[in-house]
mmCIF file of N, CA and C and ligand atoms in Angstrom:
data_model
loop_
_atom_site.group_PDB
_atom_site.id
_atom_site.type_symbol
_atom_site.label_atom_id
_atom_site.label_comp_id
_atom_site.label_asym_id
_atom_site.label_seq_id
_atom_site.Cartn_x
_atom_site.Cartn_y
_atom_site.Cartn_z
ATOM 1 N N MET A 1 0.867 -1.149 0.041
ATOM 2 C CA MET A 1 0.190 -0.073 -0.121
ATOM 3 C C MET A 1 0.890 1.060 -0.025
ATOM 4 N N GLY A 2 0.562 2.145 -0.843
ATOM 5 C CA GLY A 2 1.295 3.508 -0.997
ATOM 6 C C GLY A 2 1.333 4.464 0.055
ATOM 7 N N PHE A 3 2.226 5.277 0.222
ATOM 8 C CA PHE A 3 2.175 6.325 1.271
ATOM 9 C C PHE A 3 0.864 7.168 1.354
ATOM 10 N N PHE A 4 0.298 7.573 0.359
ATOM 11 C CA PHE A 4 -0.692 8.394 0.437
ATOM 12 C C PHE A 4 -2.372 7.585 0.751
ATOM 13 N N SER A 5 -2.286 6.250 0.146
ATOM 14 C CA SER A 5 -3.391 5.588 0.536
ATOM 15 C C SER A 5 -3.559 5.235 2.051
ATOM 16 N N ARG A 6 -2.052 4.978 2.337
ATOM 17 C CA ARG A 6 -2.022 4.649 3.918
ATOM 18 C C ARG A 6 -2.374 5.954 4.753
ATOM 19 N N LEU A 7 -1.889 6.966 4.426
ATOM 20 C CA LEU A 7 -2.148 8.110 5.113
ATOM 21 C C LEU A 7 -3.843 8.438 5.212
ATOM 22 N N PHE A 8 -4.506 8.315 4.066
ATOM 23 C CA PHE A 8 -5.786 8.523 4.007
ATOM 24 C C PHE A 8 -6.823 7.538 4.215
ATOM 25 N N ARG A 9 -6.291 6.366 4.329
ATOM 26 C CA ARG A 9 -7.109 5.128 4.516
ATOM 27 C C ARG A 9 -7.907 5.520 5.928
ATOM 28 N N ARG A 10 -9.417 5.285 5.968
ATOM 29 C CA ARG A 10 -10.130 5.290 7.001
ATOM 30 C C ARG A 10 -9.716 4.173 7.912
ATOM 31 N N LYS A 11 -9.558 4.189 9.211
ATOM 32 C CA LYS A 11 -9.111 3.152 10.281
ATOM 33 C C LYS A 11 -10.198 2.081 10.078
ATOM 34 N N ASP A 12 -11.683 2.579 9.859
ATOM 35 C CA ASP A 12 -12.662 1.542 9.943
ATOM 36 C C ASP A 12 -13.133 1.053 8.528
ATOM 37 N N ALA A 13 -12.064 1.262 7.379
ATOM 38 C CA ALA A 13 -12.643 1.037 6.072
ATOM 39 C C ALA A 13 -12.939 -0.500 6.127
ATOM 40 N N PRO A 14 -13.981 -0.821 5.369
ATOM 41 C CA PRO A 14 -14.503 -2.015 5.304
ATOM 42 C C PRO A 14 -13.607 -3.050 4.591
ATOM 43 N N PRO A 15 -13.606 -4.224 4.875
ATOM 44 C CA PRO A 15 -12.733 -5.436 4.330
ATOM 45 C C PRO A 15 -13.150 -5.607 2.849
ATOM 46 N N PRO A 16 -12.401 -6.082 2.055
ATOM 47 C CA PRO A 16 -12.858 -6.207 0.539
ATOM 48 C C PRO A 16 -14.046 -7.065 0.510
ATOM 49 N N PRO A 17 -15.074 -6.873 -0.368
ATOM 50 C CA PRO A 17 -16.216 -7.748 -0.223
ATOM 51 C C PRO A 17 -15.800 -9.329 -0.398
ATOM 52 N N LEU A 18 -16.675 -10.118 0.148
ATOM 53 C CA LEU A 18 -16.454 -11.534 -0.134
ATOM 54 C C LEU A 18 -16.843 -11.981 -1.404
ATOM 55 N N PRO A 19 -16.471 -13.153 -1.869
ATOM 56 C CA PRO A 19 -16.552 -13.580 -3.209
ATOM 57 C C PRO A 19 -17.992 -14.054 -3.235
ATOM 58 N N GLU A 20 -18.641 -13.872 -4.478
ATOM 59 C CA GLU A 20 -19.950 -14.557 -4.573
ATOM 60 C C GLU A 20 -19.962 -16.023 -4.453
ATOM 61 N N ALA A 21 -21.074 -16.482 -3.837
ATOM 62 C CA ALA A 21 -21.073 -18.095 -3.702
ATOM 63 C C ALA A 21 -21.598 -18.542 -5.096
ATOM 64 N N GLU A 22 -20.950 -19.725 -5.342
ATOM 65 C CA GLU A 22 -21.462 -20.373 -6.434
ATOM 66 C C GLU A 22 -22.846 -20.917 -6.477
ATOM 67 N N ALA A 23 -23.718 -20.686 -7.454
ATOM 68 C CA ALA A 23 -24.964 -21.181 -7.326
ATOM 69 C C ALA A 23 -25.360 -22.566 -7.598
ATOM 70 N N ARG A 24 -25.563 -23.276 -6.518
ATOM 71 C CA ARG A 24 -25.833 -24.929 -6.859
ATOM 72 C C ARG A 24 -26.391 -25.201 -5.593
ATOM 73 N N ASP A 25 -26.580 -26.438 -5.451
ATOM 74 C CA ASP A 25 -27.136 -27.150 -4.349
ATOM 75 C C ASP A 25 -26.167 -27.579 -3.136
ATOM 76 N N TYR A 26 -26.004 -27.515 -1.874
ATOM 77 C CA TYR A 26 -25.303 -27.714 -0.997
ATOM 78 C C TYR A 26 -25.636 -28.701 0.316
ATOM 79 N N THR A 27 -24.687 -29.640 0.421
ATOM 80 C CA THR A 27 -25.261 -30.700 1.539
ATOM 81 C C THR A 27 -24.770 -29.661 2.736
ATOM 82 N N LEU A 28 -25.140 -30.277 3.942
ATOM 83 C CA LEU A 28 -25.170 -29.652 5.030
ATOM 84 C C LEU A 28 -23.626 -29.614 5.479
ATOM 85 N N ALA A 29 -22.757 -30.631 5.070
ATOM 86 C CA ALA A 29 -21.373 -30.717 5.306
ATOM 87 C C ALA A 29 -20.613 -29.753 4.481
ATOM 88 N N GLU A 30 -21.195 -29.423 3.343
ATOM 89 C CA GLU A 30 -20.654 -28.442 2.418
ATOM 90 C C GLU A 30 -21.097 -27.023 3.072
ATOM 91 N N LEU A 31 -22.078 -26.941 3.258
ATOM 92 C CA LEU A 31 -22.474 -25.589 3.872
ATOM 93 C C LEU A 31 -21.815 -24.932 5.058
ATOM 94 N N ALA A 32 -21.230 -26.083 5.935
ATOM 95 C CA ALA A 32 -20.540 -25.881 7.057
ATOM 96 C C ALA A 32 -19.022 -25.278 6.703
ATOM 97 N N GLN A 33 -18.779 -25.304 5.615
ATOM 98 C CA GLN A 33 -17.475 -24.694 4.954
ATOM 99 C C GLN A 33 -17.478 -23.293 4.744
ATOM 100 N N TYR A 34 -18.703 -22.827 4.677
ATOM 101 C CA TYR A 34 -18.906 -21.400 4.456
ATOM 102 C C TYR A 34 -19.312 -20.573 5.724
ATOM 103 N N ASP A 35 -18.727 -20.688 6.828
ATOM 104 C CA ASP A 35 -19.064 -20.328 8.023
ATOM 105 C C ASP A 35 -18.467 -19.086 8.357
ATOM 106 N N GLY A 36 -17.633 -18.614 7.417
ATOM 107 C CA GLY A 36 -16.922 -17.304 7.572
ATOM 108 C C GLY A 36 -15.611 -17.369 8.300
ATOM 109 N N SER A 37 -15.110 -18.559 8.724
ATOM 110 C CA SER A 37 -13.801 -18.722 9.170
ATOM 111 C C SER A 37 -12.779 -18.397 8.297
ATOM 112 N N ASP A 38 -13.055 -18.632 6.837
ATOM 113 C CA ASP A 38 -12.127 -18.488 6.010
ATOM 114 C C ASP A 38 -12.538 -17.196 5.184
ATOM 115 N N PRO A 39 -11.806 -15.995 5.264
ATOM 116 C CA PRO A 39 -12.382 -14.716 4.784
ATOM 117 C C PRO A 39 -12.340 -14.608 3.238
ATOM 118 N N ARG A 40 -11.710 -15.610 2.634
ATOM 119 C CA ARG A 40 -11.892 -15.614 1.494
ATOM 120 C C ARG A 40 -12.991 -16.412 0.591
ATOM 121 N N LYS A 41 -13.655 -17.115 1.452
ATOM 122 C CA LYS A 41 -14.792 -17.761 1.006
ATOM 123 C C LYS A 41 -16.043 -17.116 1.275
ATOM 124 N N PRO A 42 -17.153 -17.457 0.490
ATOM 125 C CA PRO A 42 -18.360 -16.812 0.784
ATOM 126 C C PRO A 42 -18.810 -17.193 2.083
ATOM 127 N N LEU A 43 -20.154 -16.421 2.489
ATOM 128 C CA LEU A 43 -20.645 -16.595 3.781
ATOM 129 C C LEU A 43 -22.086 -17.204 3.374
ATOM 130 N N LEU A 44 -22.409 -18.302 3.894
ATOM 131 C CA LEU A 44 -23.958 -18.919 3.517
ATOM 132 C C LEU A 44 -24.549 -19.475 4.740
ATOM 133 N N LEU A 45 -25.925 -19.575 4.688
ATOM 134 C CA LEU A 45 -26.769 -20.123 5.507
ATOM 135 C C LEU A 45 -27.948 -20.696 4.898
ATOM 136 N N ALA A 46 -28.517 -21.510 5.469
ATOM 137 C CA ALA A 46 -29.687 -22.213 4.984
ATOM 138 C C ALA A 46 -31.088 -21.949 6.053
ATOM 139 N N ILE A 47 -32.214 -21.857 5.176
ATOM 140 C CA ILE A 47 -33.511 -21.668 5.882
ATOM 141 C C ILE A 47 -34.396 -22.502 5.131
ATOM 142 N N ARG A 48 -34.924 -23.430 5.819
ATOM 143 C CA ARG A 48 -36.034 -24.292 5.251
ATOM 144 C C ARG A 48 -35.792 -24.739 3.859
ATOM 145 N N GLY A 49 -34.567 -25.416 3.735
ATOM 146 C CA GLY A 49 -34.321 -26.027 2.586
ATOM 147 C C GLY A 49 -33.728 -25.247 1.479
ATOM 148 N N GLU A 50 -33.344 -23.874 1.597
ATOM 149 C CA GLU A 50 -32.943 -23.082 0.782
ATOM 150 C C GLU A 50 -31.640 -22.536 1.343
ATOM 151 N N VAL A 51 -30.576 -22.300 0.446
ATOM 152 C CA VAL A 51 -29.158 -21.612 0.775
ATOM 153 C C VAL A 51 -29.215 -20.238 0.151
ATOM 154 N N TYR A 52 -28.798 -19.406 1.263
ATOM 155 C CA TYR A 52 -28.601 -17.977 0.886
ATOM 156 C C TYR A 52 -27.150 -17.664 0.938
ATOM 157 N N ASP A 53 -26.836 -16.681 0.141
ATOM 158 C CA ASP A 53 -25.482 -16.145 0.221
ATOM 159 C C ASP A 53 -25.617 -14.881 0.922
ATOM 160 N N VAL A 54 -25.212 -14.692 2.302
ATOM 161 C CA VAL A 54 -25.378 -13.769 3.099
ATOM 162 C C VAL A 54 -24.024 -12.741 3.475
ATOM 163 N N GLY A 55 -23.349 -12.725 2.352
ATOM 164 C CA GLY A 55 -21.906 -11.997 2.363
ATOM 165 C C GLY A 55 -22.116 -10.700 2.637
ATOM 166 N N ARG A 56 -23.124 -10.100 1.902
ATOM 167 C CA ARG A 56 -23.531 -8.775 2.210
ATOM 168 C C ARG A 56 -24.021 -8.398 3.563
ATOM 169 N N GLY A 57 -24.099 -9.412 4.220
ATOM 170 C CA GLY A 57 -24.526 -9.205 5.616
ATOM 171 C C GLY A 57 -23.486 -9.782 6.719
ATOM 172 N N ARG A 58 -22.204 -9.406 6.258
ATOM 173 C CA ARG A 58 -20.987 -10.021 7.034
ATOM 174 C C ARG A 58 -20.751 -9.368 8.234
ATOM 175 N N ASP A 59 -21.426 -8.130 8.492
ATOM 176 C CA ASP A 59 -21.228 -7.585 9.852
ATOM 177 C C ASP A 59 -22.168 -8.348 10.701
ATOM 178 N N PHE A 60 -23.251 -8.977 10.230
ATOM 179 C CA PHE A 60 -24.179 -9.669 11.097
ATOM 180 C C PHE A 60 -23.504 -11.161 11.322
ATOM 181 N N TYR A 61 -23.113 -11.668 10.201
ATOM 182 C CA TYR A 61 -22.879 -13.133 10.183
ATOM 183 C C TYR A 61 -21.388 -13.514 9.972
ATOM 184 N N GLY A 62 -20.454 -12.489 9.982
ATOM 185 C CA GLY A 62 -19.139 -12.894 9.919
ATOM 186 C C GLY A 62 -18.563 -12.932 11.402
ATOM 187 N N PRO A 63 -17.287 -13.323 11.209
ATOM 188 C CA PRO A 63 -16.658 -13.395 12.678
ATOM 189 C C PRO A 63 -16.692 -12.382 13.551
ATOM 190 N N GLY A 64 -17.191 -12.510 14.843
ATOM 191 C CA GLY A 64 -17.285 -11.498 15.670
ATOM 192 C C GLY A 64 -18.593 -10.737 15.602
ATOM 193 N N GLY A 65 -19.439 -11.170 14.469
ATOM 194 C CA GLY A 65 -20.694 -10.387 14.461
ATOM 195 C C GLY A 65 -21.638 -11.003 15.351
ATOM 196 N N PRO A 66 -22.866 -10.437 15.377
ATOM 197 C CA PRO A 66 -23.763 -10.674 16.572
ATOM 198 C C PRO A 66 -24.544 -12.217 16.287
ATOM 199 N N TYR A 67 -24.437 -12.409 14.922
ATOM 200 C CA TYR A 67 -25.195 -13.556 14.468
ATOM 201 C C TYR A 67 -24.207 -14.516 13.818
ATOM 202 N N ALA A 68 -23.038 -14.356 14.084
ATOM 203 C CA ALA A 68 -21.977 -15.325 13.525
ATOM 204 C C ALA A 68 -22.374 -16.899 13.563
ATOM 205 N N MET A 69 -22.977 -17.220 14.779
ATOM 206 C CA MET A 69 -23.333 -18.589 14.793
ATOM 207 C C MET A 69 -24.434 -19.240 13.734
ATOM 208 N N PHE A 70 -24.785 -18.299 12.927
ATOM 209 C CA PHE A 70 -25.954 -18.523 11.881
ATOM 210 C C PHE A 70 -25.029 -19.271 10.703
ATOM 211 N N ALA A 71 -23.947 -18.523 10.694
ATOM 212 C CA ALA A 71 -23.164 -18.913 9.187
ATOM 213 C C ALA A 71 -22.765 -20.370 9.191
ATOM 214 N N GLY A 72 -22.915 -20.863 7.910
ATOM 215 C CA GLY A 72 -22.603 -22.322 7.522
ATOM 216 C C GLY A 72 -23.740 -23.172 8.130
ATOM 217 N N LYS A 73 -24.622 -22.765 8.846
ATOM 218 C CA LYS A 73 -25.723 -23.512 9.495
ATOM 219 C C LYS A 73 -27.122 -23.609 8.846
ATOM 220 N N ASP A 74 -28.002 -24.588 9.120
ATOM 221 C CA ASP A 74 -29.332 -24.788 8.853
ATOM 222 C C ASP A 74 -29.805 -23.860 9.933
ATOM 223 N N CYS A 75 -30.550 -22.716 9.812
ATOM 224 C CA CYS A 75 -30.965 -21.793 10.734
ATOM 225 C C CYS A 75 -32.649 -21.957 10.998
ATOM 226 N N THR A 76 -33.204 -22.854 10.368
ATOM 227 C CA THR A 76 -34.561 -23.003 10.322
ATOM 228 C C THR A 76 -35.131 -22.868 11.656
ATOM 229 N N ARG A 77 -34.953 -23.796 12.539
ATOM 230 C CA ARG A 77 -35.501 -23.811 14.062
ATOM 231 C C ARG A 77 -35.244 -22.547 14.764
ATOM 232 N N ALA A 78 -33.924 -22.183 14.697
ATOM 233 C CA ALA A 78 -33.381 -20.851 15.482
ATOM 234 C C ALA A 78 -34.321 -19.693 15.223
ATOM 235 N N LEU A 79 -34.383 -19.446 13.874
ATOM 236 C CA LEU A 79 -35.195 -18.444 13.340
ATOM 237 C C LEU A 79 -36.613 -18.455 13.743
ATOM 238 N N ALA A 80 -37.370 -19.715 13.510
ATOM 239 C CA ALA A 80 -38.650 -19.888 14.035
ATOM 240 C C ALA A 80 -38.932 -19.476 15.447
ATOM 241 N N LYS A 81 -37.903 -19.826 16.276
ATOM 242 C CA LYS A 81 -38.103 -19.740 17.577
ATOM 243 C C LYS A 81 -37.411 -18.234 18.266
ATOM 244 N N VAL A 82 -36.656 -17.728 17.340
ATOM 245 C CA VAL A 82 -36.068 -16.308 17.615
ATOM 246 C C VAL A 82 -35.235 -16.629 18.629
ATOM 247 N N ALA A 83 -34.401 -17.604 18.730
ATOM 248 C CA ALA A 83 -33.382 -17.938 19.750
ATOM 249 C C ALA A 83 -32.183 -18.470 19.294
ATOM 250 N N PHE A 84 -31.122 -18.629 19.840
ATOM 251 C CA PHE A 84 -29.867 -19.151 19.263
ATOM 252 C C PHE A 84 -29.089 -20.102 19.897
ATOM 253 N N GLU A 85 -29.787 -20.889 20.777
ATOM 254 C CA GLU A 85 -29.109 -22.095 21.477
ATOM 255 C C GLU A 85 -28.466 -23.041 20.306
ATOM 256 N N ARG A 86 -27.347 -23.566 20.724
ATOM 257 C CA ARG A 86 -26.910 -24.669 19.556
ATOM 258 C C ARG A 86 -27.752 -25.587 19.127
ATOM 259 N N GLU A 87 -28.568 -26.284 19.818
ATOM 260 C CA GLU A 87 -29.450 -27.310 19.441
ATOM 261 C C GLU A 87 -30.512 -26.898 18.401
ATOM 262 N N LEU A 88 -30.666 -25.588 18.362
ATOM 263 C CA LEU A 88 -31.704 -24.971 17.437
ATOM 264 C C LEU A 88 -31.176 -24.902 15.966
ATOM 265 N N PHE A 89 -30.065 -25.079 15.731
ATOM 266 C CA PHE A 89 -29.427 -24.724 14.190
ATOM 267 C C PHE A 89 -29.693 -26.261 13.537
ATOM 268 N N THR A 90 -30.849 -26.411 13.170
ATOM 269 C CA THR A 90 -31.351 -27.613 12.420
ATOM 270 C C THR A 90 -32.625 -27.454 11.683
ATOM 271 N N GLY A 91 -32.780 -28.023 10.617
ATOM 272 C CA GLY A 91 -33.878 -27.952 9.792
ATOM 273 C C GLY A 91 -35.054 -28.706 10.406
ATOM 274 N N ASP A 92 -34.975 -29.274 11.349
ATOM 275 C CA ASP A 92 -36.023 -29.841 12.295
ATOM 276 C C ASP A 92 -37.204 -28.920 12.639
ATOM 277 N N MET A 93 -38.514 -29.185 11.850
ATOM 278 C CA MET A 93 -39.484 -28.091 12.245
ATOM 279 C C MET A 93 -40.502 -28.829 13.025
ATOM 280 N N GLU A 94 -40.258 -30.016 13.479
ATOM 281 C CA GLU A 94 -41.084 -30.887 14.436
ATOM 282 C C GLU A 94 -41.674 -30.159 15.607
ATOM 283 N N GLY A 95 -42.817 -29.708 16.041
ATOM 284 C CA GLY A 95 -43.339 -29.352 16.975
ATOM 285 C C GLY A 95 -43.679 -27.901 16.990
ATOM 286 N N LEU A 96 -43.136 -27.085 15.938
ATOM 287 C CA LEU A 96 -43.138 -25.553 15.901
ATOM 288 C C LEU A 96 -44.785 -25.325 15.894
ATOM 289 N N ASP A 97 -45.051 -24.220 16.736
ATOM 290 C CA ASP A 97 -46.487 -23.868 16.616
ATOM 291 C C ASP A 97 -46.735 -22.798 15.829
ATOM 292 N N GLN A 98 -48.017 -22.343 15.413
ATOM 293 C CA GLN A 98 -48.475 -21.419 14.467
ATOM 294 C C GLN A 98 -47.686 -20.202 14.484
ATOM 295 N N ASP A 99 -47.357 -19.543 15.613
ATOM 296 C CA ASP A 99 -46.575 -18.313 15.806
ATOM 297 C C ASP A 99 -45.196 -18.636 15.345
ATOM 298 N N GLU A 100 -44.699 -19.538 15.649
ATOM 299 C CA GLU A 100 -43.170 -19.958 15.291
ATOM 300 C C GLU A 100 -43.233 -19.995 13.701
ATOM 301 N N LEU A 101 -44.200 -20.733 13.264
ATOM 302 C CA LEU A 101 -44.094 -21.041 11.587
ATOM 303 C C LEU A 101 -44.438 -19.507 10.959
ATOM 304 N N ASP A 102 -45.086 -18.680 11.669
ATOM 305 C CA ASP A 102 -45.427 -17.341 11.032
ATOM 306 C C ASP A 102 -44.067 -16.461 11.107
ATOM 307 N N LYS A 103 -43.484 -16.637 12.288
ATOM 308 C CA LYS A 103 -42.340 -15.951 12.353
ATOM 309 C C LYS A 103 -41.079 -16.404 11.268
ATOM 310 N N LEU A 104 -41.043 -17.743 11.090
ATOM 311 C CA LEU A 104 -39.967 -18.373 10.093
ATOM 312 C C LEU A 104 -40.532 -17.593 8.639
ATOM 313 N N GLU A 105 -41.745 -17.585 8.406
ATOM 314 C CA GLU A 105 -42.065 -17.083 7.166
ATOM 315 C C GLU A 105 -41.751 -15.449 6.983
ATOM 316 N N GLU A 106 -41.729 -14.861 8.235
ATOM 317 C CA GLU A 106 -41.359 -13.414 8.154
ATOM 318 C C GLU A 106 -39.801 -13.315 7.963
ATOM 319 N N TRP A 107 -39.108 -14.253 8.483
ATOM 320 C CA TRP A 107 -37.708 -14.103 8.239
ATOM 321 C C TRP A 107 -37.348 -14.639 6.767
ATOM 322 N N ILE A 108 -38.191 -15.517 6.328
ATOM 323 C CA ILE A 108 -37.795 -15.895 4.843
ATOM 324 C C ILE A 108 -38.056 -14.734 4.047
ATOM 325 N N GLU A 109 -39.145 -13.995 4.125
ATOM 326 C CA GLU A 109 -39.489 -12.847 3.464
ATOM 327 C C GLU A 109 -38.364 -11.894 3.347
ATOM 328 N N ILE A 110 -37.722 -11.581 4.607
ATOM 329 C CA ILE A 110 -36.528 -10.747 4.746
ATOM 330 C C ILE A 110 -35.515 -11.134 4.070
ATOM 331 N N PHE A 111 -35.116 -12.486 4.330
ATOM 332 C CA PHE A 111 -33.765 -13.091 3.516
ATOM 333 C C PHE A 111 -34.225 -13.165 2.009
ATOM 334 N N GLU A 112 -35.430 -13.436 1.722
ATOM 335 C CA GLU A 112 -35.519 -13.163 0.151
ATOM 336 C C GLU A 112 -35.319 -11.769 -0.533
ATOM 337 N N GLY A 113 -35.831 -10.712 0.328
ATOM 338 C CA GLY A 113 -35.489 -9.534 -0.107
ATOM 339 C C GLY A 113 -34.112 -8.878 -0.141
ATOM 340 N N LYS A 114 -33.486 -9.497 0.739
ATOM 341 C CA LYS A 114 -32.207 -8.858 1.126
ATOM 342 C C LYS A 114 -30.906 -9.576 0.618
ATOM 343 N N TYR A 115 -31.044 -11.020 0.413
ATOM 344 C CA TYR A 115 -29.973 -11.940 0.030
ATOM 345 C C TYR A 115 -30.237 -12.763 -1.234
ATOM 346 N N ARG A 116 -29.214 -13.322 -1.739
ATOM 347 C CA ARG A 116 -29.444 -13.875 -2.968
ATOM 348 C C ARG A 116 -29.715 -15.540 -2.605
ATOM 349 N N ARG A 117 -30.640 -16.010 -3.067
ATOM 350 C CA ARG A 117 -31.011 -17.548 -2.856
ATOM 351 C C ARG A 117 -30.064 -18.090 -3.947
ATOM 352 N N ILE A 118 -29.446 -19.133 -3.545
ATOM 353 C CA ILE A 118 -28.288 -19.643 -4.469
ATOM 354 C C ILE A 118 -28.679 -21.194 -4.804
ATOM 355 N N GLY A 119 -29.271 -21.661 -4.050
ATOM 356 C CA GLY A 119 -29.557 -23.126 -4.244
ATOM 357 C C GLY A 119 -30.417 -23.852 -2.934
ATOM 358 N N ARG A 120 -30.486 -25.172 -3.148
ATOM 359 C CA ARG A 120 -31.335 -25.962 -2.134
ATOM 360 C C ARG A 120 -30.380 -26.598 -1.223
ATOM 361 N N LEU A 121 -30.732 -26.943 0.134
ATOM 362 C CA LEU A 121 -29.961 -27.800 0.921
ATOM 363 C C LEU A 121 -30.189 -29.009 0.678
ATOM 364 N N LEU A 122 -29.336 -29.818 0.245
ATOM 365 C CA LEU A 122 -29.397 -31.277 -0.070
ATOM 366 C C LEU A 122 -29.561 -32.148 1.375
ATOM 367 N N SER A 123 -30.644 -32.893 1.542
ATOM 368 C CA SER A 123 -31.017 -33.582 2.781
ATOM 369 C C SER A 123 -29.923 -34.658 3.222
ATOM 370 N N ARG A 124 -29.291 -35.128 2.280
ATOM 371 C CA ARG A 124 -28.056 -36.319 2.417
ATOM 372 C C ARG A 124 -26.823 -36.123 1.581
ATOM 373 N N GLY A 125 -25.895 -36.714 2.140
ATOM 374 C CA GLY A 125 -24.543 -36.533 1.273
ATOM 375 C C GLY A 125 -23.461 -35.902 1.904
HETATM 376 C C1 LIG B 201 -31.598 -8.557 22.707
HETATM 377 C C2 LIG B 201 -32.014 -9.260 21.543
HETATM 378 C C3 LIG B 201 -31.788 -8.635 20.003
HETATM 379 C C4 LIG B 201 -31.882 -7.456 19.624
HETATM 380 C C5 LIG B 201 -31.611 -6.278 20.590
HETATM 381 C C6 LIG B 201 -31.706 -7.608 18.203
HETATM 382 C C7 LIG B 201 -31.368 -6.299 17.475
HETATM 383 C C8 LIG B 201 -31.451 -6.583 15.961
HETATM 384 C C9 LIG B 201 -31.501 -5.329 15.023
HETATM 385 C C10 LIG B 201 -31.323 -3.890 15.620
HETATM 386 C C11 LIG B 201 -31.367 -5.878 13.689
HETATM 387 C C12 LIG B 201 -31.376 -4.918 12.543
HETATM 388 C C13 LIG B 201 -30.118 -4.553 12.208
HETATM 389 C C14 LIG B 201 -29.988 -3.925 10.942
HETATM 390 O O1 LIG B 201 -30.877 -4.177 10.063
HETATM 391 O O2 LIG B 201 -29.179 -2.902 10.747
HETATM 392 C C15 LIG B 201 -31.400 -7.262 14.184
HETATM 393 C C16 LIG B 201 -31.564 -8.015 12.921
HETATM 394 C C17 LIG B 201 -31.541 -9.477 13.049
HETATM 395 N N1 LIG B 201 -31.683 -10.202 14.125
HETATM 396 FE FE1 LIG B 201 -31.669 -9.644 15.858
HETATM 397 N N2 LIG B 201 -31.728 -8.806 18.001
HETATM 398 C C18 LIG B 201 -32.009 -9.674 19.084
HETATM 399 C C19 LIG B 201 -32.230 -10.887 19.248
HETATM 400 C C20 LIG B 201 -32.088 -11.795 17.959
HETATM 401 C C21 LIG B 201 -32.429 -13.296 18.122
HETATM 402 C C22 LIG B 201 -32.445 -13.977 19.293
HETATM 403 C C23 LIG B 201 -32.167 -13.703 16.994
HETATM 404 C C24 LIG B 201 -32.252 -15.117 16.598
HETATM 405 C C25 LIG B 201 -33.072 -15.659 15.677
HETATM 406 C C26 LIG B 201 -32.139 -12.591 15.906
HETATM 407 C C27 LIG B 201 -31.841 -12.688 14.509
HETATM 408 C C28 LIG B 201 -31.767 -11.425 13.743
HETATM 409 C C29 LIG B 201 -31.614 -11.607 12.252
HETATM 410 C C30 LIG B 201 -31.663 -12.806 11.611
HETATM 411 C C31 LIG B 201 -31.440 -10.291 11.888
HETATM 412 C C32 LIG B 201 -31.415 -10.098 10.359
HETATM 413 C C33 LIG B 201 -30.198 -9.563 9.959
HETATM 414 C C34 LIG B 201 -29.971 -9.436 8.599
HETATM 415 O O3 LIG B 201 -30.525 -8.412 7.969
HETATM 416 O O4 LIG B 201 -29.545 -10.255 7.864
HETATM 417 N N3 LIG B 201 -31.972 -11.313 16.706
HETATM 418 N N4 LIG B 201 -31.384 -7.742 15.245
#
């Protein structure tokens, strides 16, 4: 980095954008590779069978972010229950009540509006 760019660079300058994720289907094991621990890789999460590229939300989902525990995971149950205990990061929707299903629907609308849906979460593999 040159003298002038060093001199004028804002101390809180954002890091370079993350690469865009490949549009394809992902297994849960593959999804886990995109949890933000490698800054050169996209940041992904899944909700109700769909995979989203949440790279533009790295302040939320990247390392040190308030929702870093979402990255690379199936967030279905956690979002439905608006809670982030470890065991809630599963696609298991068993026993969710109507309020929780409605909440999940609201989150999906938010993610559809804000992030790129890039593929399906494969149930095996
Ligand atoms: C004290 C508790 C909480 C506070 C104060 C809080 C606050 C916020 C705020 C202010 C935003 C909007 C940020 C923005 O758009 O700039 C946000 C977004 C969000 N929150 Fe929370 N939150 C809390 C708890 C939770 C919990 C328990 C969950 C777990 C499901 C959650 C999941 C999310 C998600 C998924 C977003 C959307 C981020 C995005 O746009 O990608 N929050 N929260």
